[in-house]
Coordinates of C-alpha atoms in Angstrom, one line a residue:
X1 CA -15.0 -8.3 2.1
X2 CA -12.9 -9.8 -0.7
X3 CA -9.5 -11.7 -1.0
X4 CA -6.6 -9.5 -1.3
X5 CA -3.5 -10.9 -4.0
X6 CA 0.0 -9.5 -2.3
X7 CA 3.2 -9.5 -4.1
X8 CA 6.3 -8.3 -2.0
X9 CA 9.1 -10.2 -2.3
X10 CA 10.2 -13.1 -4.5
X11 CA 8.6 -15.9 -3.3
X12 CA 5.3 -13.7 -3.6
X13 CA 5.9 -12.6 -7.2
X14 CA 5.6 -16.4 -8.3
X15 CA 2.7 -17.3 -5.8
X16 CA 1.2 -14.5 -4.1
X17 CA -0.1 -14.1 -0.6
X18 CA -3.9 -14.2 -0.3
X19 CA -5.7 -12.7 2.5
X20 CA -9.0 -12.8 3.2
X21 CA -9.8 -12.0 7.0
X22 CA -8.1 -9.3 9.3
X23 CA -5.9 -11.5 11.4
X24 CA -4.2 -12.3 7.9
X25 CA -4.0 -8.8 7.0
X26 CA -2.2 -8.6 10.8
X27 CA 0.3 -10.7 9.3
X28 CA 0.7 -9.1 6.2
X29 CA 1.3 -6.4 7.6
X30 CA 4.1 -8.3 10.2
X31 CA 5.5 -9.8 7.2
X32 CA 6.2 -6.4 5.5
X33 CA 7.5 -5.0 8.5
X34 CA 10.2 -7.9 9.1
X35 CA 11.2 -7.4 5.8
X36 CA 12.6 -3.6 6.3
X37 CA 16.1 -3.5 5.9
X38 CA 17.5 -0.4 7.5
X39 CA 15.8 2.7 6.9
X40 CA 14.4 1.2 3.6
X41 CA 11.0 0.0 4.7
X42 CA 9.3 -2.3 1.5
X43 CA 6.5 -2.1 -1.0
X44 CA 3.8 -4.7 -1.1
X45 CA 1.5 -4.6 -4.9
X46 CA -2.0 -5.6 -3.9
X47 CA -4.9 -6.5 -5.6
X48 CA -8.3 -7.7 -5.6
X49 CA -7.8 -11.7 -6.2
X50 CA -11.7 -11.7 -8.0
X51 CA -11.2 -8.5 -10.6
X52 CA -7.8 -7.9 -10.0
X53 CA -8.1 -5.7 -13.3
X54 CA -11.6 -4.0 -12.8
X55 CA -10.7 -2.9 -9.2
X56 CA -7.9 -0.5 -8.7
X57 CA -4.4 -2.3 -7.2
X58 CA -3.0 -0.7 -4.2
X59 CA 1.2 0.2 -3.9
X60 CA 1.8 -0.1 0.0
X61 CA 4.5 0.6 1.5
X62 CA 5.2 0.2 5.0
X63 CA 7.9 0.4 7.9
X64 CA 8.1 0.5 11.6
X65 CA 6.9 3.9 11.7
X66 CA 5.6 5.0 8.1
X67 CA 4.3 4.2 4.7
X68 CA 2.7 5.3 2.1
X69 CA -0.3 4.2 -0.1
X70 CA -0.8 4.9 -3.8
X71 CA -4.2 3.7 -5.4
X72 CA -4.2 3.0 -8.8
X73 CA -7.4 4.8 -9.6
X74 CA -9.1 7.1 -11.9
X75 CA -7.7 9.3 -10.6
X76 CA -5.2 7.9 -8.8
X77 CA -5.1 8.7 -5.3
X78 CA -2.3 8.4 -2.5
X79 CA -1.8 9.4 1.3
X80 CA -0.6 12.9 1.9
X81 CA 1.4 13.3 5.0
X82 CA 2.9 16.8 5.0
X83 CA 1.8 19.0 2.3
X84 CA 4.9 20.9 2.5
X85 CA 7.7 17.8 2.3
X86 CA 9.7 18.1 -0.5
X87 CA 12.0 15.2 -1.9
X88 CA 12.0 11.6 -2.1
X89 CA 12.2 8.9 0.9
X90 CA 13.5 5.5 -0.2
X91 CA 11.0 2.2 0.0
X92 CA 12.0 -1.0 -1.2
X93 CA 10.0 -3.3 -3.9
X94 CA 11.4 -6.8 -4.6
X95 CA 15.1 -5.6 -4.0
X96 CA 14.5 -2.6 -6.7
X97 CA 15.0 1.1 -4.7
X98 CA 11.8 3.4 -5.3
X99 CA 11.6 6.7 -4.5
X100 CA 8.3 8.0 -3.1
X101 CA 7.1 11.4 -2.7
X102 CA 8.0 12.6 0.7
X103 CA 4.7 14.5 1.2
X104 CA 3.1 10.6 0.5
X105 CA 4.8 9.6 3.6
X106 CA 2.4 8.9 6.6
X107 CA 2.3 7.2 10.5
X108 CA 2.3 3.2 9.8
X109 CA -1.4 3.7 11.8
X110 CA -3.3 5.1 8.4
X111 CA -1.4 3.0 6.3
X112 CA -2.9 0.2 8.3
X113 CA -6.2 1.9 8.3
X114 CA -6.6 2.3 4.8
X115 CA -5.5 -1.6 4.4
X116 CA -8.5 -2.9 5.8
X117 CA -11.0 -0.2 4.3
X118 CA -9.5 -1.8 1.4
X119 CA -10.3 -5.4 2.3
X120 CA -13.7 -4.5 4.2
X121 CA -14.9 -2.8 0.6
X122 CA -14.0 -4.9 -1.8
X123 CA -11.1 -3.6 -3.2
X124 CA -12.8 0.1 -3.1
X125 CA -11.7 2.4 -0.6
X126 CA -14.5 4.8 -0.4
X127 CA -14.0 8.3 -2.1
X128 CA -14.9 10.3 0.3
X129 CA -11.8 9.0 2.6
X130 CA -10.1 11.5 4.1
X131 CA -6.7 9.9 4.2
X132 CA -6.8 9.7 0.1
X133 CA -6.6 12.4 -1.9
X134 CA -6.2 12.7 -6.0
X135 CA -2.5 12.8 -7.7
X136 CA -2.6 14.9 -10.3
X137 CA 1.3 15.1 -11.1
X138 CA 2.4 16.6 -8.0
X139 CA 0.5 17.2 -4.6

């Protein structure tokens, strides 16, 4: 395991959260949740706290029902819910509107998953995962 750096709101973009066990990734992922305004569920930057440059950073978002995760990777990877989803869906980073892919979008329950594969391997989500696939411009 390693110690995950988040960065999701204000008060996390001048100190961010560490987590280092799975109970503190439970309240991550609480804390993220809570922070959904609406349908506009937020983003959470996370990285490695011991190579946060030589491992790849995660974008995480996450609502009551969905997310999305986008490794930064070579290549760069992210969820793919329905293949055939066209437009964007609103997520929210640090009060700035992003627009995701809507074929990115997934159940909360693999966004979760993929959290702690994350934190169980070092900041390496293996690439053989199922729920990761490359981005190469499009789907």
């Amino acid at each position: 395991m390693a110690t995950l750096s988040a960065i999701f709101d204000h008060e996390t973009g001048s100190a961010p959260l560490t987590v280092a066990t799975h109970d503190e990734l439970a309240d991550l992922v609480d804390r993220l949740t809570q922070l959904t305004d609406g349908p506009v569920p937020s983003i959470a930057e996370i990285s490695i706290t011991e190579d946060p440059y030589g491992l790849p950073m995660l974008y995480v978002g996450l609502g009551p029902d969905t997310g999305f995760v986008q490794e930064m990777a070579d290549p760069p990877r992210a969820t793919v819910g329905d293949p055939d989803a066209t437009g964007d869906v609103l997520f929210d980073y640090i009060a700035h509107t992003q627009e995701i892919p809507a074929w990115q979008v997934v159940p909360r329950e693999t966004v979760i998953a993929l959290l702690v594969a994350y934190l169980d391997h070092g900041g390496r989500i293996p690439g053989d995962d199922p729920r990761l696939r490359p981005v190469d411009g499009g789907k």
